[in-house]
Coordinates of C-alpha atoms in Angstrom, one line a residue:
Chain P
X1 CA 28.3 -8.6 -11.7
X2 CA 29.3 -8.5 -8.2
X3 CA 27.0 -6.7 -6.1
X4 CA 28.1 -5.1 -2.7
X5 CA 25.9 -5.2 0.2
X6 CA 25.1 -1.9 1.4
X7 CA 24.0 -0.4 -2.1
X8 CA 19.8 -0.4 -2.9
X9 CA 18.5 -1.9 -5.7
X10 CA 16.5 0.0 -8.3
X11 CA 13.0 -0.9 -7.4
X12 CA 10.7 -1.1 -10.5
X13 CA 6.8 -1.3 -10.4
X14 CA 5.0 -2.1 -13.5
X15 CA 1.2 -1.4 -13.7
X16 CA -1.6 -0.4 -16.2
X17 CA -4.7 0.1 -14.6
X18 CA -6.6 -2.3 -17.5
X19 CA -5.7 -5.8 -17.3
X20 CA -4.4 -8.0 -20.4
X21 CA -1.8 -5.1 -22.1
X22 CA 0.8 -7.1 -21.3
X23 CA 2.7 -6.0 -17.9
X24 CA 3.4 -9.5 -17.1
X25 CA 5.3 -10.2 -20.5
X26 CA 7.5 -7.0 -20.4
X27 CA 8.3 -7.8 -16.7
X28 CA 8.9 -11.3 -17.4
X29 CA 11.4 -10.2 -20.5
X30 CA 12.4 -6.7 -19.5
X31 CA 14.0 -9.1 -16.1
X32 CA 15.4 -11.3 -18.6
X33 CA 17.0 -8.3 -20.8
X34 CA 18.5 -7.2 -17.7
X35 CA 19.9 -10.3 -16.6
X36 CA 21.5 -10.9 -19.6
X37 CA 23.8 -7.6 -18.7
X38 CA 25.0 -8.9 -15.7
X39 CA 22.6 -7.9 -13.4
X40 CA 20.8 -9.4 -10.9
X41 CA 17.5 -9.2 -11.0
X42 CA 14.5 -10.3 -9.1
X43 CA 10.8 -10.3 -10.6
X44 CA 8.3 -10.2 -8.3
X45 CA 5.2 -11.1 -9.0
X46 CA 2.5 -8.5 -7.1
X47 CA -0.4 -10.0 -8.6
X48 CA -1.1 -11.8 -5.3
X49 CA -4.2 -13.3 -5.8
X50 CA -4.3 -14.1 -9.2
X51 CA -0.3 -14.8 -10.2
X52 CA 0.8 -15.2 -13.8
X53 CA 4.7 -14.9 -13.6
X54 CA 5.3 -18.3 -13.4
X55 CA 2.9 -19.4 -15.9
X56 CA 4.3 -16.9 -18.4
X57 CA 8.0 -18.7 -17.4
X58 CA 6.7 -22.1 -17.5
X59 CA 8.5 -22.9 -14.0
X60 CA 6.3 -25.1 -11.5
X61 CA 6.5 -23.4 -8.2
X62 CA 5.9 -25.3 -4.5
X63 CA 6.2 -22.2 -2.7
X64 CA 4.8 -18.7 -2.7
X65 CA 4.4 -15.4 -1.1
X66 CA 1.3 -16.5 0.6
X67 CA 3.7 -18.3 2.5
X68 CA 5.3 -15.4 3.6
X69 CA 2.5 -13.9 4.6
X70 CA 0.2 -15.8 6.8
X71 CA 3.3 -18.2 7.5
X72 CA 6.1 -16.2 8.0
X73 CA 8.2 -18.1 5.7
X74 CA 11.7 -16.5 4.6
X75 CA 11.1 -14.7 1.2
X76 CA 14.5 -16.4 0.0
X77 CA 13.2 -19.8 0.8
X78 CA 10.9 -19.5 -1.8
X79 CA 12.9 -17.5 -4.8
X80 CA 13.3 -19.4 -7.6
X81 CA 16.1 -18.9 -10.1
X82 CA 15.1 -18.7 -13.6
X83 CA 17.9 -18.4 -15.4
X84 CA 21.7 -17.0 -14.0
X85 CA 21.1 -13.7 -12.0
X86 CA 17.2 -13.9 -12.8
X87 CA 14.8 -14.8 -9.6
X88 CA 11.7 -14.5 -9.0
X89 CA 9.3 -14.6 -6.3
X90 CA 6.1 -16.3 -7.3
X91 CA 2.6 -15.5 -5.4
X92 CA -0.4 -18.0 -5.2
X93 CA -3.4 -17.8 -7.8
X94 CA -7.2 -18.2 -6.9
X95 CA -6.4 -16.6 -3.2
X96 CA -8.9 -13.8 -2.9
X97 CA -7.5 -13.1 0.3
X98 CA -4.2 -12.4 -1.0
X99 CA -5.7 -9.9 -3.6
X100 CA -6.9 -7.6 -0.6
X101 CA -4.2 -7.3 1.8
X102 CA -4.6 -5.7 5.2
X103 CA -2.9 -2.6 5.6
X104 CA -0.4 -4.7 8.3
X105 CA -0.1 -7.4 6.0
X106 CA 1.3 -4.7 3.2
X107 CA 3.8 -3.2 6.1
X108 CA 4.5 -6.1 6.9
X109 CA 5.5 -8.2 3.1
X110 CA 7.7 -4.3 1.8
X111 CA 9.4 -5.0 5.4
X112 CA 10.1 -8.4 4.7
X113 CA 11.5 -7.8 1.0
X114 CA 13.3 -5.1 1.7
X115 CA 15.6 -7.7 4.1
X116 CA 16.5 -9.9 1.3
X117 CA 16.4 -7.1 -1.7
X118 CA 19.7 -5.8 -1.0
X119 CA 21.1 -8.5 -3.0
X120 CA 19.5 -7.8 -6.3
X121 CA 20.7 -4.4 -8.4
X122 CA 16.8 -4.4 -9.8
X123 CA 13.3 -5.6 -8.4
X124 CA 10.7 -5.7 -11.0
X125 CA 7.5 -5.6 -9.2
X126 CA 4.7 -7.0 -11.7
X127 CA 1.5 -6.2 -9.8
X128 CA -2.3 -6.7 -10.1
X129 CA -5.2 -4.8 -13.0
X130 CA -7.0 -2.2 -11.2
X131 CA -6.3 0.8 -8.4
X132 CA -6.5 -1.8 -5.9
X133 CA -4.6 -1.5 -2.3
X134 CA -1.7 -3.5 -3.2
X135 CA -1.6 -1.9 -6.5
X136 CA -1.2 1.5 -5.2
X137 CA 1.1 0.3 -2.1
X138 CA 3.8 -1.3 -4.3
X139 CA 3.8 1.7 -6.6
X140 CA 4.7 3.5 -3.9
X141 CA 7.2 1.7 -2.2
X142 CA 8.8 1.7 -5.6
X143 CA 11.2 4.3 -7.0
X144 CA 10.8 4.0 -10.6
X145 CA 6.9 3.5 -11.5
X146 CA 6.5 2.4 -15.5
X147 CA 3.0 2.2 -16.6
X148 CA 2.2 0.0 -19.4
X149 CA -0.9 1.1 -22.2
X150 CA -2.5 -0.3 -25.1
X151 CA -3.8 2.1 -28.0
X152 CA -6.9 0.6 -26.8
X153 CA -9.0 3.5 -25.2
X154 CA -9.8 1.5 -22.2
X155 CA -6.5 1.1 -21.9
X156 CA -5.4 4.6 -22.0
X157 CA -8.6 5.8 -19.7
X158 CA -7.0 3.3 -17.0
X159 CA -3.3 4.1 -17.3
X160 CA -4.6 7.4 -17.1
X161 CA -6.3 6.7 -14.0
X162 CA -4.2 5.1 -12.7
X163 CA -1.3 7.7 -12.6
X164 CA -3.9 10.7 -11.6
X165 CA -4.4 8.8 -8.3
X166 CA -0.7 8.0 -7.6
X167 CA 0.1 11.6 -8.5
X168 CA -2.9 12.7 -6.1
X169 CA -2.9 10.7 -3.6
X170 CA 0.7 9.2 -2.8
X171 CA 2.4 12.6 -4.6
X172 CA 3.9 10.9 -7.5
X173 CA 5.1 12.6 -10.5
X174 CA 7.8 10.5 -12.7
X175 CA 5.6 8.5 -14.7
X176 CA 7.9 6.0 -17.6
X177 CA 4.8 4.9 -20.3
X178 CA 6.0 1.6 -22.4
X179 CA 3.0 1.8 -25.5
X180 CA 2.6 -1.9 -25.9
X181 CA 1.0 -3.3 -29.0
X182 CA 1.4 -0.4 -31.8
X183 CA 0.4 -1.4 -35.1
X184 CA 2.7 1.3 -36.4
X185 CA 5.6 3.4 -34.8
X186 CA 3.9 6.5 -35.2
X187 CA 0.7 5.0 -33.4
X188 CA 2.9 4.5 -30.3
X189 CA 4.1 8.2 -30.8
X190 CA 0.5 9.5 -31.0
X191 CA -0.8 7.3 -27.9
X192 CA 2.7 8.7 -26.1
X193 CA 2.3 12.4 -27.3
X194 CA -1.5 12.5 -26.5
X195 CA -1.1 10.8 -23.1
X196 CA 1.3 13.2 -22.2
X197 CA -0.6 16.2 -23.5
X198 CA -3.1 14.8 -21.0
X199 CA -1.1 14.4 -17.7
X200 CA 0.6 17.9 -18.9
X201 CA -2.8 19.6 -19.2
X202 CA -4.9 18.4 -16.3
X203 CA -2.3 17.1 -13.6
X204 CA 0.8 19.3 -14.2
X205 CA 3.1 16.3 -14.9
X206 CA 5.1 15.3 -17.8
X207 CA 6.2 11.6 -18.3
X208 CA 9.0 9.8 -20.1
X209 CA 9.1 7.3 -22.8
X210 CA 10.6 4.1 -22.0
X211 CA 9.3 2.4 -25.1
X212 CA 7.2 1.3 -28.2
X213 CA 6.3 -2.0 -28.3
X214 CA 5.4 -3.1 -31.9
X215 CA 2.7 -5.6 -32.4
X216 CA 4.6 -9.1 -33.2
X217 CA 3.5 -12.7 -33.1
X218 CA 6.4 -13.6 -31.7
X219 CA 5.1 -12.5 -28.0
X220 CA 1.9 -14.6 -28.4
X221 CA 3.7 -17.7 -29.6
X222 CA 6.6 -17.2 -26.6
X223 CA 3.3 -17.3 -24.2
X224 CA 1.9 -20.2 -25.7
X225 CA 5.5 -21.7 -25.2
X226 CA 5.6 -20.4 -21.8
X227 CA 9.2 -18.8 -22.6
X228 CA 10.2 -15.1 -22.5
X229 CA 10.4 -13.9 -26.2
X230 CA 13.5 -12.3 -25.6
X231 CA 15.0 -15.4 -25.0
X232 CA 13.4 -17.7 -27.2
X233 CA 12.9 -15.1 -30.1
X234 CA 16.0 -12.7 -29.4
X235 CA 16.3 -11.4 -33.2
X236 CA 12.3 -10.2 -33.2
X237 CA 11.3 -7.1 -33.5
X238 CA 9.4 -7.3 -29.7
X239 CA 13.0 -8.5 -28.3
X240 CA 14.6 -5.3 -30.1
X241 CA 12.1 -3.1 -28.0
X242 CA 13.0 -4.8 -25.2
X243 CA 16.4 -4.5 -25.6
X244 CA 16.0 -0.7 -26.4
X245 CA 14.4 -0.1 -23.4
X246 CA 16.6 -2.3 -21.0
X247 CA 19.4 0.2 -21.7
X248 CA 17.4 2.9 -21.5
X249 CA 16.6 1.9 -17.9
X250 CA 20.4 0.9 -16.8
X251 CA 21.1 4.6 -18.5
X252 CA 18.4 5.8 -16.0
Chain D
X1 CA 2.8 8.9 22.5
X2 CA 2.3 5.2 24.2
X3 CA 1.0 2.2 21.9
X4 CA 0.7 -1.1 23.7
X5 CA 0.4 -4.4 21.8
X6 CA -1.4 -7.1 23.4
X7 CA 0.6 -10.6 24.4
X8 CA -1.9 -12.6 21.7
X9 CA 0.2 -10.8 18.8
X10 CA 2.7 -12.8 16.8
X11 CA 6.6 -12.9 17.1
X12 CA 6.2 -11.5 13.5
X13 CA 4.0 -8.9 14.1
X14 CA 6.3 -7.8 16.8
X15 CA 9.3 -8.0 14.9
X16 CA 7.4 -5.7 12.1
X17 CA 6.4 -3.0 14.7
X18 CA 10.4 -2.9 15.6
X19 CA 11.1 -2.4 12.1
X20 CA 8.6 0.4 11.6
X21 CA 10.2 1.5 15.2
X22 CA 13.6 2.0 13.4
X23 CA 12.1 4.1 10.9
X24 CA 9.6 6.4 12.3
X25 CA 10.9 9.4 15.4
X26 CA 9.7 6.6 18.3
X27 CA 11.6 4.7 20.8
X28 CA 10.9 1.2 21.7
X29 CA 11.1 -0.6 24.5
X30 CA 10.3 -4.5 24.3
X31 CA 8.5 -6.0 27.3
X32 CA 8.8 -9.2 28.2
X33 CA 8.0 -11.5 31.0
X34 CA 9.9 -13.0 33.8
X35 CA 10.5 -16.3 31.8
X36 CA 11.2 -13.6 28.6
X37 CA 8.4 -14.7 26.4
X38 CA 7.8 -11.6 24.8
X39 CA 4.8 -9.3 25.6
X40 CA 4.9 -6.7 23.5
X41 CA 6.6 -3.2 22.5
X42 CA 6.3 -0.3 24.3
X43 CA 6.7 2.6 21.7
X44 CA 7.2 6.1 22.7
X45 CA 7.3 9.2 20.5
X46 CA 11.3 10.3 20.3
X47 CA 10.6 14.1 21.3
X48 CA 8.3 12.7 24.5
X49 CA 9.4 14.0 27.4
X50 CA 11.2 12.0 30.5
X51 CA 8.4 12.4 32.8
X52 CA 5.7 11.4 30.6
X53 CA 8.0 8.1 29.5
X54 CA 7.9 7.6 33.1
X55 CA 4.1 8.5 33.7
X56 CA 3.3 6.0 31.4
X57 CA 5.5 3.1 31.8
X58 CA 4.2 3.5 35.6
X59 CA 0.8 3.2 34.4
X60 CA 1.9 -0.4 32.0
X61 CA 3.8 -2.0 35.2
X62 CA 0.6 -1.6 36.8
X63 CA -1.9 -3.0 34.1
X64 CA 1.0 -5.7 33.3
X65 CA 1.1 -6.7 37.3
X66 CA -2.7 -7.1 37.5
X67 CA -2.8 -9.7 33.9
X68 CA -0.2 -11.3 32.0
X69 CA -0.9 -9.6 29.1
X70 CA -2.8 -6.3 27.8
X71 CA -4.3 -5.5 25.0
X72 CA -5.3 -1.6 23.4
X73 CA -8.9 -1.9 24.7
X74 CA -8.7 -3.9 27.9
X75 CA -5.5 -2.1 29.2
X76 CA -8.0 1.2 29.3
X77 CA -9.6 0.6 32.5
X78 CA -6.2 -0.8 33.6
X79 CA -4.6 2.9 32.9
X80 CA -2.2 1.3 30.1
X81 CA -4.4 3.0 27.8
X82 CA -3.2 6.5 26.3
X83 CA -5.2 9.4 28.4
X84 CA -7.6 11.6 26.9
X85 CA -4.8 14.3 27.1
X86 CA -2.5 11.9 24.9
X87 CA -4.8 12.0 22.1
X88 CA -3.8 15.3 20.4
X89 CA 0.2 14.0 20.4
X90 CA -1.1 10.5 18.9
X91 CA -2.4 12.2 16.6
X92 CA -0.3 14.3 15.4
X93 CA 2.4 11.1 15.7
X94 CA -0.3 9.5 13.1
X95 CA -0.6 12.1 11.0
X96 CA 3.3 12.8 10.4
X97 CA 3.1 9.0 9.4
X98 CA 0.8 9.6 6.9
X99 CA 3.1 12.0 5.2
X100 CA 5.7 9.4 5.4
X101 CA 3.8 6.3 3.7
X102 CA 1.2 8.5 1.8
X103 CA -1.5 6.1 3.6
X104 CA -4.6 7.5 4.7
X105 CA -5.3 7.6 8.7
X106 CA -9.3 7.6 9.4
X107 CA -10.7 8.4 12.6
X108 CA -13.7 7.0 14.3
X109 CA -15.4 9.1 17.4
X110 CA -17.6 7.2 19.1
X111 CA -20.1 8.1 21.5
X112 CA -22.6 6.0 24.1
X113 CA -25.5 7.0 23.8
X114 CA -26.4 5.1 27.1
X115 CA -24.7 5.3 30.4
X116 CA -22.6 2.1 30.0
X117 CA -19.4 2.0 31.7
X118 CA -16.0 2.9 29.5
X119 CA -15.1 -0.6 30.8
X120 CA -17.9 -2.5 29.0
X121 CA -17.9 -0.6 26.1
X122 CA -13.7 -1.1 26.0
X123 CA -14.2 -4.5 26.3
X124 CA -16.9 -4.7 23.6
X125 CA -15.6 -3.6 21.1
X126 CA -12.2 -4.6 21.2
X127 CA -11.9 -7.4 19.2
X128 CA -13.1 -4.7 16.3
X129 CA -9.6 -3.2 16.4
X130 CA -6.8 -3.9 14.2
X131 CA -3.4 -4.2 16.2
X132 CA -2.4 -1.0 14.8
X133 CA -5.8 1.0 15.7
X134 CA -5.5 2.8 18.7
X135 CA -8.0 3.6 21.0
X136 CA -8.5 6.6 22.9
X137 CA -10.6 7.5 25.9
X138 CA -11.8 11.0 25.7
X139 CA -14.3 11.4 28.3
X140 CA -16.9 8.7 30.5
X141 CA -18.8 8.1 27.3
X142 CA -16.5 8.7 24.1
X143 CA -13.3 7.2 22.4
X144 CA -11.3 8.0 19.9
X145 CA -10.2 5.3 17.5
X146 CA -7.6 6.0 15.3
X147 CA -7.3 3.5 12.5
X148 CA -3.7 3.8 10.7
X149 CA -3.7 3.1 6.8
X150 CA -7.5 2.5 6.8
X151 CA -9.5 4.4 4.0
X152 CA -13.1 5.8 4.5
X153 CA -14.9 2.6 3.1
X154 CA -13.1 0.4 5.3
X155 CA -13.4 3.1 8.0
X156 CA -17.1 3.0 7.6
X157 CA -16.9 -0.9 7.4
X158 CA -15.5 -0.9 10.5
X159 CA -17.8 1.4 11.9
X160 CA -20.6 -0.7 11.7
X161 CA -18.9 -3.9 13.1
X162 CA -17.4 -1.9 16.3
X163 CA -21.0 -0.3 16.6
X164 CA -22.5 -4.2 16.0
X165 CA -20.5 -5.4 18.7
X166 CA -21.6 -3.1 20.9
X167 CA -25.0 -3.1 20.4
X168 CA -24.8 -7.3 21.2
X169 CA -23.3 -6.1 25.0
X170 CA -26.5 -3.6 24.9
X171 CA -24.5 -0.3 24.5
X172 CA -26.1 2.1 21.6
X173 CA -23.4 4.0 20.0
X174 CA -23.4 7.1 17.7
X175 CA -20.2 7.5 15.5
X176 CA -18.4 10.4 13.4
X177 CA -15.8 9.3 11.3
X178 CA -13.0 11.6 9.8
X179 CA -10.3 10.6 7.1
X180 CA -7.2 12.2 6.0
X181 CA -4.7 11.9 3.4
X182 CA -1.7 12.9 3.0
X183 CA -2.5 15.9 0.5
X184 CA -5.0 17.2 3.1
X185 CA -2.0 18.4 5.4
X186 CA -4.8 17.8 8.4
X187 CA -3.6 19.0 11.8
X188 CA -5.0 17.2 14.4
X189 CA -7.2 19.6 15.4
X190 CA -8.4 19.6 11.8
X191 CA -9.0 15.7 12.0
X192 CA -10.8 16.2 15.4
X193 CA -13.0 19.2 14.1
X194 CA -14.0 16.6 11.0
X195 CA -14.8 13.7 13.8
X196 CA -16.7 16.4 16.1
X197 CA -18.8 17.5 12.9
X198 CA -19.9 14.2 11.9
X199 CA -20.8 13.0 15.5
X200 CA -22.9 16.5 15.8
X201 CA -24.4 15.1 12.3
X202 CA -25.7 11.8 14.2
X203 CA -27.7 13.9 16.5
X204 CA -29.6 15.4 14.5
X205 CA -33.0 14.3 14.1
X206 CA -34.0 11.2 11.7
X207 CA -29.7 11.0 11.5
X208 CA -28.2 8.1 10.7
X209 CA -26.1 6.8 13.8
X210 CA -22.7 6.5 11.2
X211 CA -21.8 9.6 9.9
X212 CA -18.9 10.0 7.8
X213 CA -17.0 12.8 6.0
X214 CA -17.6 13.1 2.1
X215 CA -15.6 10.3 0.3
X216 CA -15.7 12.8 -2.7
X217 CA -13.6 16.1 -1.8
X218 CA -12.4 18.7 -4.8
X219 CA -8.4 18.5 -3.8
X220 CA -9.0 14.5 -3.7
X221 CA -11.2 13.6 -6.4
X222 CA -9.2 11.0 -8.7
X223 CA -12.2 10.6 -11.1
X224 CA -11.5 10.7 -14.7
X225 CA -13.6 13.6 -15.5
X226 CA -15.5 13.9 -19.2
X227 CA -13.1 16.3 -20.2
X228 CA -10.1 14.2 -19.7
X229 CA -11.3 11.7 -21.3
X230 CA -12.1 14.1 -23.8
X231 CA -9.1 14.9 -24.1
X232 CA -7.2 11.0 -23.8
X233 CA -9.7 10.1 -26.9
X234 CA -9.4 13.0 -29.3
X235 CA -6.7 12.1 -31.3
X236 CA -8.1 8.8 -32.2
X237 CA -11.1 10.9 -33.7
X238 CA -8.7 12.9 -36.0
X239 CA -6.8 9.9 -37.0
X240 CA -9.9 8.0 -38.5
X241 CA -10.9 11.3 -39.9

């Protein structure tokens, strides 16, 4: 797909508050979904300090955003393409400094990717656990903000959290949940229903559904290959989700 | 409203401040030096007034003839500094940015508590300030700092390093520090009345010399209460019921 210059891409952030649900897998395949419709697509990786993207890919990367950062390195210089119309922009791992980001350093990294974005027709911004500045500043530079939560209680206390201080503090309202690892559909209904009961009742807002993500071995092998399931499992039932929710977020 | 940034900055950082130029209601001007090295942006609020643009560029010529470069502490006893009567528009310039990026803006007042010069206690604590902070004169013995993006822990944080360094240059220093988000809607007479309240707080007897708003406030208070979680957790009750 051909994409003109002077359009904006859809600008995707994917958090969950708790750490280990499973944002970098459904960045990781929810870019490859959307690549494999034709369009182009770049994962970002906005765990800065402690990056898993290209782990989860398998790719060995030279260069990184840390680069950009205290180097001033061109952001393109250091995409890597995955697979056609799939990039991605790997960050360093076991950089604490990268973790906590100045507040010009955040200016200055959104000003620098938003030079080269224009390119893409989605960024996938895959960031960090926690409520941490970085966390909260790519959420906001993002249009589109899709949380990610386990039935796990922790899980759902974070997510929670999470969205309560991006509603209160940087006025956001649009929430998309994905409910990763249901045993059951109707388990990923409940945690969806109750979660939005929730955010309804105590902060006036009522989210979407993107998604139910069944449990499925599949996604744990495709890690341990270090391949995206949807493109080394494509008939599983984790890949179906995935497909699902790829249209749903074209449709958007 | 008049920011200057010093000649030690970056090309990049330069080329960032132009880029958050284009999208804020400023006008920039870049300075640069007879053999056009670049010295730094001159950035003006776009509803300032001819005269005042004029006023104040005056004032950088004549800081920028006296050094090569300037930098937002030094240039204060060179009049490249914004005056005490700037500090109300800054503000208000700051807080219509917060609005825009949903950051926070903190503010630090800080007072001498000894009859040190506004030169000394410029150039002591200057290399505490970020290159976005700006630093305000408001009379002989107290400055506004106005730290952009900065939260109230790192606001505190920085507190205590700007009133470190001056104590190592023998100035004591008592400090108020105010913090707004965006959801606050603070005027800048709000922000200042916050500032003015703590400093009154660090002259109180037995106060601490660092006072600081509450980092807990009702309209801000992003903790997950018991009843939410009440609330996230019930369901899984009735299901193993």
């Amino acid at each position: 797909m051909n994409k003109t210059a002077d359009t904006k891409p859809t600008i995707i952030c994917i958090s969950s508050g708790k750490g280990g649900v499973g944002k970098t897998s459904f960045s990781v395949n929810m870019a490859a979904a959307l690549s494999q419709r034709g369009k182009r697509v770049l994962l970002i990786d906005g765990d800065l300090g402690l990056a898993n993207v290209d782990v989860v890919l398998g790719i060995n990367v030279r260069h990184n955003l840390r680069e950009t950062i205290e180097e001033g390195k061109n952001p393109a210089d250091i995409l890597v393409e995955v697979a056609p119309g799939f990039y991605v922009l790997p960050a360093s791992s076991g950089v604490p400094e990268m973790a906590n980001l100045s507040y010009e350093e955040q200016i200055f990294l959104t000003n620098t990717l938003e030079e080269m974005i224009g390119r893409f027709d989605y960024v996938l911004i895959d960031t960090a656990a926690g409520i941490g500045d970085s966390v909260l500043w790519f959420n906001n530079w993002a249009r589109t903000n899709i949380v990610v939560l386990s039935p796990d209680p922790t899980s759902m206390t974070d997510a929670y959290a999470l969205m309560k201080v991006l509603n209160s503090r940087y006025d956001r309202k649009e929430f998309h949940l994905m409910v990763n690892s249901a045993q059951t559909k109707k388990e990923g209904e409940s945690v969806f229903n109750n979660m939005s009961l929730v955010l309804q009742n105590f902060l006036k807002i009522t989210p979407s559904q993107l998604g139910i993500m069944p449990l499925d071995s599949h996604v744990a092998k495709a890690i341990r290959t270090q391949k995206p399931f949807y493109l080394a499992f494509p008939e599983s039932k984790a890949s179906k989700a995935i497909s699902q929710m790829a249209s749903a977020l074209i449709a958007m | 409203m008049t920011r200057i940034a010093s000649s030690k900055d970056s090309a990049l950082f330069f080329a960032d401040l132009e880029q958050q130029a284009n999208r804020y209601p400023v006008r920039s001007v870049k300075l640069t030096a007879r053999d056009r090295s670049l010295l730094g942006l001159f950035l003006m609020h776009a509803d300032a007034e001819a005269t005042e643009v004029e006023a104040a560029l005056t004032r950088l010529a004549g800081s920028l003839n006296g050094k090569n470069g300037s930098d937002p502490a030094s240039a204060a006893d060179a009049g490249g500094m914004p005056g005490p009567s700037q500090l109300k528009k800054i503000l208000r310039a700051e807080l219509d940015r917060v609005q825009l990026t949903r950051l926070p803006c903190s503010m630090i007042l800080l007072a001498a508590t000894n009859e040190a010069p506004p030169a000394k206690i410029t150039e002591a604590i200057k290399e505490c300030l970020h290159h976005v902070d700006i630093l305000v004169p408001r009379n002989n013995h107290e400055f506004a700092a106005i730290l952009p993006g900065t939260n109230l822990g790192k606001a505190i944080l920085r507190a205590k390093t700007i009133r470190n360094a001056a104590m190592a240059a023998g100035i004591e220093t008592r400090m108020g520090i105010a913090l707004c988000y965006a959801n606050d809607r603070f005027s800048p007479d709000n922000l200042l009345a916050q500032a003015e309240a703590e400093l009154a707080r660090t002259r109180q007897p037995g106060a601490e010399p660092i006072c600081h708003v509450s980092g807990i406030r009702a309209e801000d208070a992003c903790q997950v209460s018991v009843e939410e979680r009440a609330q996230l957790f019930g369901f899984l009750v009735k299901d193993t019921n």
